[in-house]
Coordinates of C-alpha atoms in Angstrom, one line a residue:
M1 CA -13.1 -14.4 0.7
G2 CA -9.9 -17.0 0.0
E3 CA -10.5 -17.0 -4.2
Q4 CA -12.5 -15.2 -6.2
V5 CA -15.3 -17.6 -7.1
L6 CA -17.0 -16.6 -10.7
P7 CA -20.7 -16.7 -9.7
E8 CA -22.1 -18.2 -13.5
L9 CA -20.1 -21.3 -15.5
D10 CA -21.5 -19.3 -18.5
V11 CA -19.5 -16.3 -18.4
A12 CA -17.1 -14.8 -19.6
E13 CA -13.5 -13.2 -18.5
L14 CA -13.2 -9.5 -19.7
E15 CA -9.4 -9.3 -21.0
L16 CA -7.3 -7.0 -18.8
Q17 CA -5.6 -5.3 -21.5
A18 CA -2.9 -2.7 -19.3
V19 CA -3.1 -2.0 -14.5
I20 CA -1.6 2.0 -13.7
G21 CA -0.7 1.1 -9.8
F22 CA 2.2 0.4 -8.2
N23 CA 1.9 -0.9 -4.2
G24 CA 4.6 1.1 -3.0
H25 CA 4.3 0.1 0.2
V26 CA 5.3 -3.9 -0.3
P27 CA 9.0 -4.0 0.8
N28 CA 11.7 -4.8 -2.0
G29 CA 8.2 -5.1 -3.5
L30 CA 10.1 -4.1 -6.9
K31 CA 12.4 -5.6 -8.9
C32 CA 14.5 -6.1 -12.1
H33 CA 14.2 -9.0 -13.9
P34 CA 18.1 -10.5 -14.1
D35 CA 17.4 -10.4 -18.2
Q36 CA 17.4 -6.3 -17.6
E37 CA 14.0 -6.2 -19.4
H38 CA 11.6 -6.7 -17.3
L39 CA 10.0 -5.2 -14.0
I40 CA 8.2 -6.9 -12.1
Y41 CA 6.3 -5.8 -9.1
P42 CA 3.2 -6.4 -6.6
L43 CA -0.4 -4.8 -7.1
G44 CA -3.1 -5.7 -4.8
C45 CA -3.3 -9.7 -5.4
T46 CA -1.2 -9.7 -9.0
V47 CA 1.5 -9.5 -10.1
L48 CA 3.1 -7.4 -13.1
I49 CA 5.7 -7.7 -15.4
Q50 CA 6.2 -4.8 -17.0
A51 CA 8.8 -5.2 -20.3
I52 CA 11.4 -1.9 -19.2
N53 CA 11.6 -0.5 -23.1
T54 CA 8.1 -1.5 -24.2
N55 CA 5.8 -1.2 -21.7
E56 CA 4.1 -4.5 -22.4
Q57 CA 2.5 -6.0 -19.8
N58 CA 1.7 -9.2 -18.1
F59 CA -0.1 -10.5 -15.5
L60 CA 0.3 -12.7 -12.8
H61 CA -3.8 -13.8 -10.8
G62 CA -3.7 -16.5 -8.3
H63 CA -3.2 -14.7 -5.1
G64 CA -6.5 -14.6 -2.8
N65 CA -5.5 -11.0 -1.1
N66 CA -2.6 -8.8 -1.4
V67 CA 0.6 -9.5 -2.7
S68 CA 3.0 -8.7 0.3
C69 CA 6.5 -10.0 -0.9
V70 CA 7.6 -10.6 -4.0
T71 CA 11.4 -12.0 -5.2
I72 CA 12.8 -13.3 -7.7
S73 CA 15.6 -16.6 -8.6
K74 CA 19.6 -15.5 -9.3
E75 CA 18.7 -17.2 -13.3
G76 CA 15.9 -15.4 -13.4
D77 CA 13.9 -19.4 -14.2
Y78 CA 11.9 -18.3 -11.2
I79 CA 9.1 -15.9 -8.9
A80 CA 8.1 -16.2 -6.0
S81 CA 5.1 -14.1 -4.6
G82 CA 3.8 -14.0 -1.1
Q83 CA 0.3 -12.8 0.6
V84 CA -1.6 -11.5 3.8
T85 CA -5.3 -13.5 4.7
F86 CA -7.0 -13.0 7.2
M87 CA -5.7 -14.0 10.9
G88 CA -5.5 -17.7 10.8
F89 CA -6.1 -19.1 7.8
K90 CA -3.4 -19.9 5.9
A91 CA -1.0 -17.6 3.6
D92 CA 0.2 -18.4 0.2
I93 CA 3.8 -18.8 -1.4
I94 CA 3.1 -19.0 -5.0
L95 CA 5.8 -20.3 -7.6
W96 CA 5.6 -19.2 -10.8
D97 CA 7.3 -19.4 -13.7
F98 CA 9.2 -16.4 -15.7
K99 CA 8.7 -17.5 -18.7
K100 CA 5.7 -19.5 -19.0
R101 CA 3.9 -16.5 -17.1
E102 CA 2.8 -19.6 -15.0
L103 CA 1.4 -21.0 -11.5
I104 CA 4.3 -24.1 -10.9
A105 CA 3.1 -24.7 -7.6
R106 CA 1.3 -23.5 -4.4
L107 CA 3.0 -23.2 -1.1
S108 CA 1.4 -23.2 2.3
L109 CA 1.9 -23.6 5.6
H110 CA 2.4 -19.7 7.2
K111 CA -0.7 -18.1 8.5
G112 CA -2.3 -14.7 9.0
K113 CA 1.3 -13.2 5.7
I114 CA 4.4 -13.8 4.2
E115 CA 6.5 -11.0 5.5
A116 CA 9.4 -12.0 3.0
L117 CA 11.3 -14.4 0.8
A118 CA 14.6 -15.2 -0.6
F119 CA 15.9 -18.0 -3.5
S120 CA 19.1 -19.6 -3.0
P121 CA 22.1 -19.0 -5.1
N122 CA 21.4 -21.6 -7.5
D123 CA 17.4 -22.0 -7.5
L124 CA 17.7 -25.3 -4.9
Y125 CA 16.1 -23.1 -2.0
L126 CA 13.1 -20.5 -1.4
V127 CA 13.3 -19.5 2.1
S128 CA 10.0 -18.1 4.0
L129 CA 9.6 -15.8 6.5
G130 CA 5.9 -16.0 8.6
G131 CA 4.9 -12.7 9.7
P132 CA 4.0 -11.6 13.4
D133 CA 1.1 -14.0 14.1
D134 CA 3.1 -16.7 12.3
G135 CA 6.6 -16.1 13.5
S136 CA 8.4 -19.0 11.2
V137 CA 11.0 -19.8 9.3
V138 CA 10.7 -22.2 6.5
V139 CA 13.3 -23.8 3.7
W140 CA 11.4 -25.1 0.8
S141 CA 12.7 -27.4 -1.8
I142 CA 12.1 -25.7 -5.4
A143 CA 12.3 -29.6 -7.5
K144 CA 10.1 -31.3 -4.5
R145 CA 8.1 -27.8 -4.8
D146 CA 7.5 -29.2 -1.0
A147 CA 9.1 -27.9 2.9
I148 CA 11.9 -29.4 3.8
C149 CA 11.9 -27.6 7.7
G150 CA 10.6 -25.3 9.6
S151 CA 12.0 -23.4 12.9
P152 CA 10.7 -20.3 15.1
A153 CA 12.5 -17.6 13.4
A154 CA 13.5 -15.6 16.6
G155 CA 14.3 -16.1 19.9
L156 CA 11.6 -16.2 22.7
N157 CA 12.9 -12.1 24.5
V158 CA 12.4 -10.5 21.1
G159 CA 10.2 -9.4 18.2
N160 CA 9.9 -10.6 15.3
A161 CA 12.3 -11.3 12.7
T162 CA 10.7 -9.2 9.0
S163 CA 13.3 -9.0 6.3
V164 CA 15.8 -12.9 5.2
V165 CA 18.5 -12.5 2.5
F166 CA 20.5 -15.4 1.3
S167 CA 23.7 -15.8 0.9
R168 CA 25.3 -15.3 -2.7
C169 CA 27.7 -17.9 -2.7
R170 CA 26.1 -20.9 -1.1
D171 CA 23.0 -22.8 -0.9
E172 CA 23.3 -23.4 3.2
M173 CA 23.2 -20.4 4.4
F174 CA 21.1 -17.0 5.1
V175 CA 20.2 -14.3 7.2
T176 CA 17.1 -13.1 9.2
A177 CA 16.7 -10.1 11.2
G178 CA 14.1 -8.2 12.5
N179 CA 13.3 -5.9 16.0
G180 CA 16.3 -7.0 18.1
T181 CA 17.0 -10.3 16.3
I182 CA 19.8 -11.4 13.4
R183 CA 20.5 -14.9 12.9
V184 CA 22.8 -16.2 11.1
W185 CA 21.2 -20.2 9.6
E186 CA 23.0 -22.9 8.6
L187 CA 20.7 -25.5 6.4
D188 CA 21.6 -28.9 7.1
L189 CA 20.5 -30.9 4.7
P190 CA 20.6 -34.6 5.7
N191 CA 18.6 -34.3 8.4
R192 CA 16.1 -32.3 7.9
K193 CA 17.5 -29.4 10.2
I194 CA 18.4 -25.2 10.5
W195 CA 20.6 -23.7 12.9
P196 CA 20.5 -20.0 14.2
T197 CA 23.3 -18.3 15.1
E198 CA 22.1 -15.2 17.1
C199 CA 25.0 -12.3 16.0
Q200 CA 26.7 -10.1 18.7
T201 CA 25.9 -6.7 18.9
G202 CA 26.9 -6.3 22.2
Q203 CA 25.3 -2.5 24.0
M204 CA 23.3 -1.8 20.3
K205 CA 19.7 -2.4 20.3
R206 CA 18.1 -2.1 17.0
I207 CA 15.3 -3.3 14.8
V208 CA 16.3 -3.8 11.5
L209 CA 14.2 -2.5 8.1
S210 CA 16.5 -4.0 5.6
T211 CA 19.2 -6.3 4.9
G212 CA 22.1 -6.6 1.8
M213 CA 24.6 -9.5 1.1
A214 CA 28.2 -8.8 0.1
D215 CA 28.8 -10.7 -3.2
D216 CA 31.4 -12.5 -1.8
D217 CA 29.7 -13.2 1.6
S218 CA 32.7 -11.8 3.0
F219 CA 29.9 -9.1 5.1
F220 CA 26.1 -8.5 5.1
Y221 CA 24.3 -4.9 5.4
L222 CA 21.7 -4.0 7.9
G223 CA 19.5 -0.8 7.8
T224 CA 17.4 0.6 10.7
T225 CA 14.6 2.4 11.9
T226 CA 17.2 4.6 14.2
G227 CA 18.5 5.3 10.6
D228 CA 22.7 3.2 10.5
I229 CA 23.4 0.8 9.7
L230 CA 25.0 -1.9 10.9
K231 CA 28.0 -3.6 9.1
M232 CA 28.0 -7.9 10.2
N233 CA 30.8 -10.5 9.5
P234 CA 28.8 -13.8 8.7
K235 CA 31.6 -16.6 9.4
T236 CA 32.7 -14.7 13.1
K237 CA 29.0 -13.6 13.4
L238 CA 30.7 -10.0 15.2
L239 CA 30.0 -6.5 14.5
A240 CA 32.4 -5.2 11.9
D241 CA 31.6 -1.0 12.0
T242 CA 28.5 0.4 12.4
G243 CA 27.3 4.5 11.1
P244 CA 26.9 7.3 10.1
V245 CA 28.1 8.2 13.2
K246 CA 26.4 11.8 12.7
D247 CA 23.6 12.6 10.8
K248 CA 21.8 9.3 11.1
F249 CA 19.4 8.6 8.4
S250 CA 15.8 10.4 8.9
L251 CA 12.7 7.9 9.1
G252 CA 15.6 4.9 8.7
V253 CA 17.2 2.5 6.1
S254 CA 14.0 1.9 4.6
A255 CA 16.4 -0.1 1.4
L256 CA 20.3 -1.2 1.0
R257 CA 22.2 -2.6 -1.9
C258 CA 25.5 -3.7 -2.2
L259 CA 27.4 -3.0 -5.1
K260 CA 29.2 -5.5 -6.9
M261 CA 32.2 -2.8 -7.2
G262 CA 31.6 -2.1 -3.5
G263 CA 30.0 0.9 -1.5
L264 CA 26.4 0.3 -1.0
L265 CA 22.4 2.5 -1.8
V266 CA 20.7 3.3 0.4
G267 CA 17.3 4.9 0.1
S268 CA 15.6 6.4 3.5
G269 CA 12.2 6.5 4.6
A270 CA 12.1 10.6 4.0
G271 CA 13.0 9.7 0.0
L272 CA 16.8 10.3 0.3
L273 CA 19.0 7.8 -1.9
I274 CA 22.6 7.6 -1.3
F275 CA 25.7 5.9 -2.8
C276 CA 28.5 5.3 1.2
K277 CA 31.2 3.2 1.6
S278 CA 31.7 1.6 5.2
P279 CA 33.1 2.4 7.9
S280 CA 32.4 6.2 7.3
Y281 CA 29.2 5.7 5.2
K282 CA 29.0 9.4 4.8
P283 CA 26.8 10.3 1.1
I284 CA 29.3 9.9 -2.0
R285 CA 26.3 10.6 -4.2
K286 CA 22.4 11.4 -2.9
I287 CA 19.5 13.3 -4.6
Q288 CA 16.3 13.7 -3.2
L289 CA 12.9 11.4 -3.7
Q290 CA 8.9 12.3 -3.4
G291 CA 8.1 9.1 -1.1
G292 CA 9.6 7.5 1.6
I293 CA 11.9 4.7 -0.3
T294 CA 10.9 1.1 0.1
S295 CA 12.6 -0.8 -2.7
I296 CA 16.3 -0.4 -4.7
T297 CA 17.3 -3.2 -7.8
L298 CA 20.1 -3.1 -9.9
R299 CA 20.0 -3.9 -13.7
G300 CA 22.9 -6.2 -13.9
E301 CA 25.5 -4.8 -12.7
G302 CA 24.3 -1.9 -11.3
H303 CA 25.4 0.3 -13.8
Q304 CA 21.6 1.6 -13.8
F305 CA 19.3 0.8 -11.3
F306 CA 15.2 1.6 -9.9
V307 CA 14.0 3.1 -6.8
G308 CA 10.2 2.7 -5.7
T309 CA 8.6 4.7 -3.1
E310 CA 5.9 4.7 -1.0
E311 CA 4.2 7.6 -2.9
S312 CA 4.0 4.9 -6.0
H313 CA 6.5 6.5 -8.2
I314 CA 9.2 4.4 -9.7
Y315 CA 12.5 6.1 -11.1
R316 CA 15.6 5.3 -13.1
V317 CA 18.7 6.2 -11.7
N318 CA 22.3 6.2 -13.7
F319 CA 24.9 5.3 -11.4
T320 CA 27.3 7.7 -13.0
D321 CA 25.0 11.0 -13.5
F322 CA 23.4 10.1 -10.4
K323 CA 20.3 11.9 -11.7
E324 CA 16.9 9.9 -11.2
T325 CA 14.2 9.8 -14.3
L326 CA 10.5 9.5 -13.4
I327 CA 9.5 6.4 -15.2
A328 CA 6.1 5.8 -13.6
T329 CA 3.5 7.3 -11.3
C330 CA 0.9 6.9 -10.1
H331 CA -2.6 7.2 -7.5
F332 CA -1.1 5.9 -3.6
E333 CA -4.4 7.3 -2.0
A334 CA -8.1 5.5 -3.0
V335 CA -9.1 6.5 -6.7
Q336 CA -12.5 8.2 -6.1
D337 CA -13.5 8.5 -10.0
I338 CA -12.6 8.8 -13.8
V339 CA -14.2 10.6 -15.9
F340 CA -13.2 10.7 -19.9
P341 CA -13.6 14.2 -21.6
F342 CA -16.7 14.7 -24.2
G343 CA -16.3 12.3 -27.2
T344 CA -12.1 11.2 -26.7
A345 CA -11.2 7.8 -25.7
E346 CA -7.9 8.9 -25.5
L347 CA -7.5 10.4 -22.7
F348 CA -8.9 10.3 -19.2
A349 CA -9.0 11.8 -15.6
T350 CA -9.2 9.9 -12.1
C351 CA -9.0 11.7 -8.6
A352 CA -7.5 10.5 -5.3
K353 CA -7.2 12.0 -2.2
K354 CA -5.5 15.8 -2.7
D355 CA -5.0 14.7 -7.0
I356 CA -7.1 15.2 -9.9
R357 CA -4.7 13.2 -12.6
V358 CA -4.9 13.0 -16.2
W359 CA -3.8 9.9 -18.4
H360 CA -2.6 9.4 -22.2
T361 CA -5.2 5.7 -22.4
M362 CA -3.0 3.9 -24.9
S363 CA 0.5 4.8 -23.5
K364 CA -1.1 4.7 -19.5
R365 CA 1.2 8.1 -18.9
E366 CA 1.0 10.4 -16.3
L367 CA 0.2 13.7 -18.8
L368 CA -0.9 16.1 -16.3
R369 CA -1.3 16.5 -12.6
I370 CA -3.5 18.9 -10.5
T371 CA -2.2 18.8 -6.5
V372 CA -4.3 21.0 -4.0
P373 CA -2.1 20.3 -0.5
N374 CA -4.8 18.4 2.0
M375 CA -8.0 18.4 0.8
T376 CA -9.4 15.7 -0.8
C377 CA -11.7 15.2 -4.4
H378 CA -14.8 13.9 -3.9
G379 CA -15.6 13.5 -8.4
I380 CA -14.9 15.4 -11.3
D381 CA -15.9 16.2 -14.8
F382 CA -15.4 17.6 -18.2
M383 CA -17.1 20.3 -19.1
R384 CA -18.4 19.2 -23.2
D385 CA -15.8 21.6 -25.2
G386 CA -12.8 20.2 -23.4
K387 CA -12.0 23.7 -22.1
S388 CA -11.8 22.7 -17.5
I389 CA -11.8 20.0 -15.5
I390 CA -14.8 20.9 -12.8
S391 CA -14.4 19.5 -9.7
A392 CA -16.1 18.5 -6.2
W393 CA -14.0 19.3 -2.6
D394 CA -14.1 18.2 1.0
D395 CA -13.7 21.7 1.7
G396 CA -16.9 22.8 0.4
K397 CA -15.7 24.3 -3.3
I398 CA -15.9 23.6 -6.5
R399 CA -12.7 24.0 -8.6
A400 CA -12.9 24.4 -12.4
F401 CA -9.2 24.0 -13.9
A402 CA -7.6 24.1 -17.6
P403 CA -7.5 20.5 -18.7
E404 CA -3.8 21.6 -20.6
S405 CA -1.8 23.2 -18.3
G406 CA -3.9 22.5 -14.4
R407 CA -4.1 25.8 -14.2
L408 CA -6.9 27.1 -11.5
M409 CA -9.4 29.1 -13.5
Y410 CA -12.0 30.0 -11.0
T411 CA -13.2 28.7 -7.6
I412 CA -17.5 28.7 -6.6
N413 CA -16.4 28.8 -2.6
S414 CA -18.8 28.0 -0.2
A415 CA -20.3 26.1 -2.4
H416 CA -22.1 23.7 0.4
R417 CA -22.1 23.6 3.5
I418 CA -20.3 19.8 3.9
G419 CA -18.3 19.4 1.4
V420 CA -19.0 19.2 -1.8
T421 CA -19.7 15.1 -2.9
A422 CA -21.0 15.1 -6.4
I423 CA -21.1 16.6 -9.6
A424 CA -22.4 16.8 -13.2
T425 CA -22.0 19.9 -15.8
T426 CA -24.7 20.1 -18.7
S427 CA -24.0 20.2 -22.9
D428 CA -23.8 23.4 -23.6
C429 CA -21.5 24.5 -20.7
K430 CA -24.1 27.0 -19.1
R431 CA -24.4 24.9 -16.1
I432 CA -23.0 22.4 -13.2
I433 CA -25.0 20.4 -10.9
S434 CA -23.7 19.7 -7.5
G435 CA -24.7 18.1 -4.8
G436 CA -23.3 18.2 -1.2
G437 CA -22.4 15.6 2.3
E438 CA -25.4 18.0 3.6
G439 CA -28.2 16.6 1.0
E440 CA -28.3 19.9 -1.2
V441 CA -28.4 19.8 -4.9
R442 CA -27.2 23.6 -6.2
V443 CA -27.5 24.5 -9.8
W444 CA -24.9 26.7 -11.0
Q445 CA -24.7 29.3 -14.1
V446 CA -21.4 30.0 -14.9
G447 CA -20.6 32.5 -17.4
C448 CA -17.2 33.7 -18.9
Q449 CA -16.4 35.2 -15.3
T450 CA -18.9 34.7 -13.3
Q451 CA -20.4 31.8 -11.4
K452 CA -23.6 32.4 -9.7
L453 CA -26.0 29.8 -7.6
E454 CA -29.1 29.5 -9.5
E455 CA -30.9 27.2 -6.6
A456 CA -30.6 25.4 -4.3
L457 CA -32.8 22.4 -4.0
K458 CA -33.7 20.8 -0.9
E459 CA -34.8 17.6 -0.5
H460 CA -32.5 15.0 0.1
K461 CA -32.0 14.3 3.7
S462 CA -28.1 13.0 3.8
S463 CA -24.8 13.4 1.0
V464 CA -25.6 12.8 -2.8
S465 CA -23.6 10.3 -4.3
C466 CA -24.3 10.7 -7.8
I467 CA -26.2 12.7 -11.2
R468 CA -26.4 12.5 -14.2
V469 CA -27.9 15.1 -16.6
K470 CA -30.3 14.0 -19.2
K471 CA -28.8 14.6 -23.0
N472 CA -31.6 18.3 -23.7
N473 CA -30.3 19.2 -20.0
E474 CA -33.8 19.9 -18.9
E475 CA -33.9 17.1 -16.5
C476 CA -31.0 15.2 -14.2
V477 CA -31.8 12.8 -11.7
T478 CA -29.8 12.7 -7.8
A479 CA -28.9 10.2 -5.8
S480 CA -28.5 9.8 -2.6
T481 CA -27.2 7.9 0.7
D482 CA -30.7 9.2 2.3
G483 CA -32.7 5.8 0.2
T484 CA -33.5 8.2 -2.3
C485 CA -33.1 9.0 -6.2
I486 CA -34.9 12.4 -7.3
I487 CA -35.5 13.8 -11.1
W488 CA -35.2 17.4 -11.5
D489 CA -37.1 19.6 -13.7
L490 CA -34.1 22.1 -14.6
V491 CA -36.3 24.1 -16.3
R492 CA -39.0 24.8 -13.7
L493 CA -35.8 24.3 -10.8
R494 CA -38.6 21.7 -8.6
R495 CA -38.6 17.9 -7.9
N496 CA -40.2 16.5 -11.2
Q497 CA -40.2 12.7 -9.2
M498 CA -39.2 11.0 -6.4
I499 CA -37.8 7.0 -6.2
L500 CA -37.3 5.1 -2.5
A501 CA -35.9 2.1 -1.5
N502 CA -34.0 0.3 1.2
T503 CA -30.5 1.5 0.8
L504 CA -27.6 3.7 0.1
F505 CA -28.0 5.1 -3.8
Q506 CA -24.2 4.7 -4.5
C507 CA -24.6 5.4 -8.7
V508 CA -27.4 6.6 -11.2
C509 CA -27.4 6.0 -15.1
Y510 CA -30.0 7.2 -17.8
H511 CA -30.6 5.1 -20.5
P512 CA -29.9 6.1 -23.5
E513 CA -33.2 7.4 -24.5
E514 CA -33.6 8.8 -21.1
F515 CA -37.3 6.8 -20.0
Q516 CA -35.7 4.3 -17.5
I517 CA -32.7 5.1 -15.2
I518 CA -30.5 2.2 -13.7
T519 CA -29.2 2.6 -9.8
S520 CA -27.3 0.5 -7.6
G521 CA -26.0 0.6 -3.4
T522 CA -25.2 -1.0 -1.0
D523 CA -28.4 -3.5 -1.0
R524 CA -26.3 -5.2 -4.2
K525 CA -29.1 -4.6 -6.2
I526 CA -29.6 -3.2 -9.5
A527 CA -32.8 -1.5 -10.5
Y528 CA -34.7 -0.1 -13.2
W529 CA -36.5 2.5 -12.8
E530 CA -39.4 4.4 -15.0
V531 CA -38.6 8.2 -15.0
F532 CA -42.3 9.7 -15.6
D533 CA -43.8 7.7 -12.7
G534 CA -40.7 6.6 -10.5
S535 CA -42.2 3.0 -10.2
V536 CA -39.6 -0.2 -10.3
I537 CA -39.5 -2.5 -13.5
R538 CA -37.1 -4.7 -12.3
E539 CA -34.8 -5.8 -9.6
L540 CA -31.5 -7.9 -11.1
E541 CA -28.7 -9.5 -8.1
G542 CA -25.7 -6.7 -8.5
S543 CA -23.6 -8.8 -6.4
L544 CA -23.1 -11.2 -4.2
S545 CA -21.1 -9.5 -1.3
G546 CA -21.0 -6.0 -0.5
S547 CA -21.7 -2.6 -1.6
I548 CA -22.2 -1.5 -6.0
N549 CA -20.1 1.7 -6.3
G550 CA -19.7 2.4 -10.0
M551 CA -21.5 1.4 -13.0
D552 CA -21.6 3.2 -16.4
I553 CA -23.7 2.9 -20.0
T554 CA -22.8 2.1 -23.3
Q555 CA -24.2 5.3 -25.8
E556 CA -26.9 2.8 -27.0
G557 CA -28.0 1.1 -24.1
G558 CA -27.7 -2.8 -25.0
H559 CA -25.2 -3.6 -22.3
F560 CA -23.7 -1.7 -18.8
V561 CA -21.3 -2.6 -16.3
T562 CA -20.7 -2.1 -13.1
G563 CA -18.2 -2.4 -9.9
G564 CA -18.1 -2.5 -6.2
H565 CA -16.8 -3.9 -2.4
D566 CA -16.5 -7.9 -4.6
H567 CA -13.4 -6.4 -6.7
L568 CA -15.3 -8.0 -9.4
V569 CA -16.3 -5.2 -13.0
K570 CA -19.1 -7.0 -14.4
V571 CA -20.5 -6.1 -17.8
W572 CA -24.6 -6.9 -18.2
D573 CA -27.2 -7.0 -21.1
Y574 CA -29.8 -4.4 -20.4
N575 CA -32.7 -5.7 -21.5
E576 CA -31.9 -9.7 -20.3
G577 CA -30.6 -8.1 -17.4
E578 CA -28.2 -11.0 -17.6
V579 CA -24.5 -10.6 -16.4
T580 CA -22.1 -10.9 -20.0
H581 CA -18.7 -10.2 -18.8
V582 CA -16.7 -10.7 -15.4
G583 CA -13.3 -9.3 -14.7
V584 CA -11.1 -9.8 -12.4
G585 CA -7.8 -8.2 -11.6
H586 CA -9.1 -5.8 -8.9
S587 CA -7.6 -6.2 -5.1
G588 CA -9.2 -3.3 -3.8
N589 CA -13.2 -2.1 -3.7
I590 CA -13.7 -0.5 -6.9
M591 CA -15.0 3.1 -6.4
A592 CA -16.1 4.1 -10.6
M593 CA -16.1 3.3 -13.5
R594 CA -16.4 4.6 -17.3
I595 CA -17.2 2.8 -20.9
S596 CA -15.0 5.0 -23.0
P597 CA -16.7 7.3 -25.9
G598 CA -17.0 5.3 -29.2
N599 CA -17.2 1.2 -26.3
Q600 CA -13.1 0.4 -26.9
Y601 CA -12.2 0.1 -23.4
I602 CA -14.0 0.3 -20.2
V603 CA -11.9 1.8 -17.2
S604 CA -12.1 1.4 -13.8
V605 CA -10.8 1.9 -10.3
S606 CA -10.3 1.3 -6.6
A607 CA -9.4 2.0 -3.5
D608 CA -5.9 0.3 -3.5
G609 CA -4.8 3.4 -5.8
A610 CA -5.7 1.3 -8.9
I611 CA -6.6 2.0 -12.3
L612 CA -7.2 -0.9 -15.0
R613 CA -8.3 -0.5 -18.3
W614 CA -10.0 -3.6 -20.0
K615 CA -10.9 -4.5 -23.3
Y616 CA -14.7 -3.8 -24.3
P617 CA -16.0 -7.1 -25.4
F618 CA -18.4 -6.3 -28.0
A619 CA -18.0 -5.1 -31.7
S620 CA -20.0 -1.8 -31.3

């Protein structure tokens, strides 16, 4: 995989307008820039720069695989980010120019994964820590964009080092820590060597999750999986104190920040954020957040700070009142479906695992969240009148929710045996058509108070992956992973036509004139079919690698879009059968996509929880 290569040279690039997403699993991934006006955080292979006040976004593209760590230099001129890659392959560190928003240099030495990065206080050096397959620590010269020296990060009889923190005053000292190892390193520039000293913790054996250095280098702090904090003296390399003795932090101390005025901000794996001081480490102030805390980043001196959690929430906290404000949220599971209400591009809905969320398109704000615990939502649709969101769930139920309040309006119990896998509604709002894991297609009559089964159509042999209804509601097409697409007569409730191919069909669309359909799936081919007799008209090579999972077509039928396992959004000319634009930005498999009503945007969703909004490239 490595770099994502655009197959054809004459293909234009799609313009990425906005991203809803934040990878909350990257330790210390959320950073506040020293200018106090920007947040910087990773999402897939992209590093995002977001203005705190205006929400304007810039994207740093350059990594060929997921970003695993991010750091910013003290003055804010540089950003460095590291990535994961396949075992045995080189993992890149990229040095970026913050003001120009562009790549300065690629630093390649480590293999497999970059675990952590830190800049020296005067922007002279960058230190990097390789992942478990690599195990080395390397010091790079910023000016020369080259490695000065390297060394194994930890001794032979201990585990891996996983975090690194630089001295706040000297460019020649830094600390690495991890599983049973705490080392203070001195850089010896004339001899191009780094010298480690093991820190002594006596009988205590700890696995370090997070590190923080005091402003004057007098002490550094280590947060552990056991839920306590060690305070070490970097000069003597001895343990100064440790705590809390009793109420240790549940699920470990996963984030830690030293404050200038003294004291520590501590975040736990159980989502508890506290302010405390050595030596007791008892909470002076505390709040409970949603999801394990992975980042705490200060705005300026720390009068305000931002917290990132594993559930992809970003909070702003004012130190004085210690109250949290949720400023950004997104899916942290694979997004399964996206749908616009009829005739408006102002908002859209997505579903992922147990959540259905409604988003405001322009501001990227979450307007509503509907959660059904311990269930998975496979698909959603808006009723044409906009009064309900119809959803398909893996417990075999169809649930209808009110789109403003999120109130459950009705449930159709045991709609399908092996979960409801696909769903569609008719434009007269009188019917729901659902598909199940067992392959049945069921037509439901929906009244004011009642929902009744009209017909069960049993032709598919395995799960139904996509359903589209004809404009006049007299016909629909269902795609299935059994290698068939069936066109159903919705008046006589029987099969009209069947299409066979050696593929697992994932998506299907009617051409707006409705005499043709297009399909795609795991064989990567986009096929055009005649509705009348089910014959294939043409086949296009849809992708170079992996399944195509989502497609949508414009209201005029001149263009359609596809996306799938190759992480690329492609815009096609329907008549020419050629790609006109490609969008690079996803780093997970694209699961579904829609062109907004009025052809302003393309919205695509992916397995890494990201929602991307692209500018639709043609004037409508």
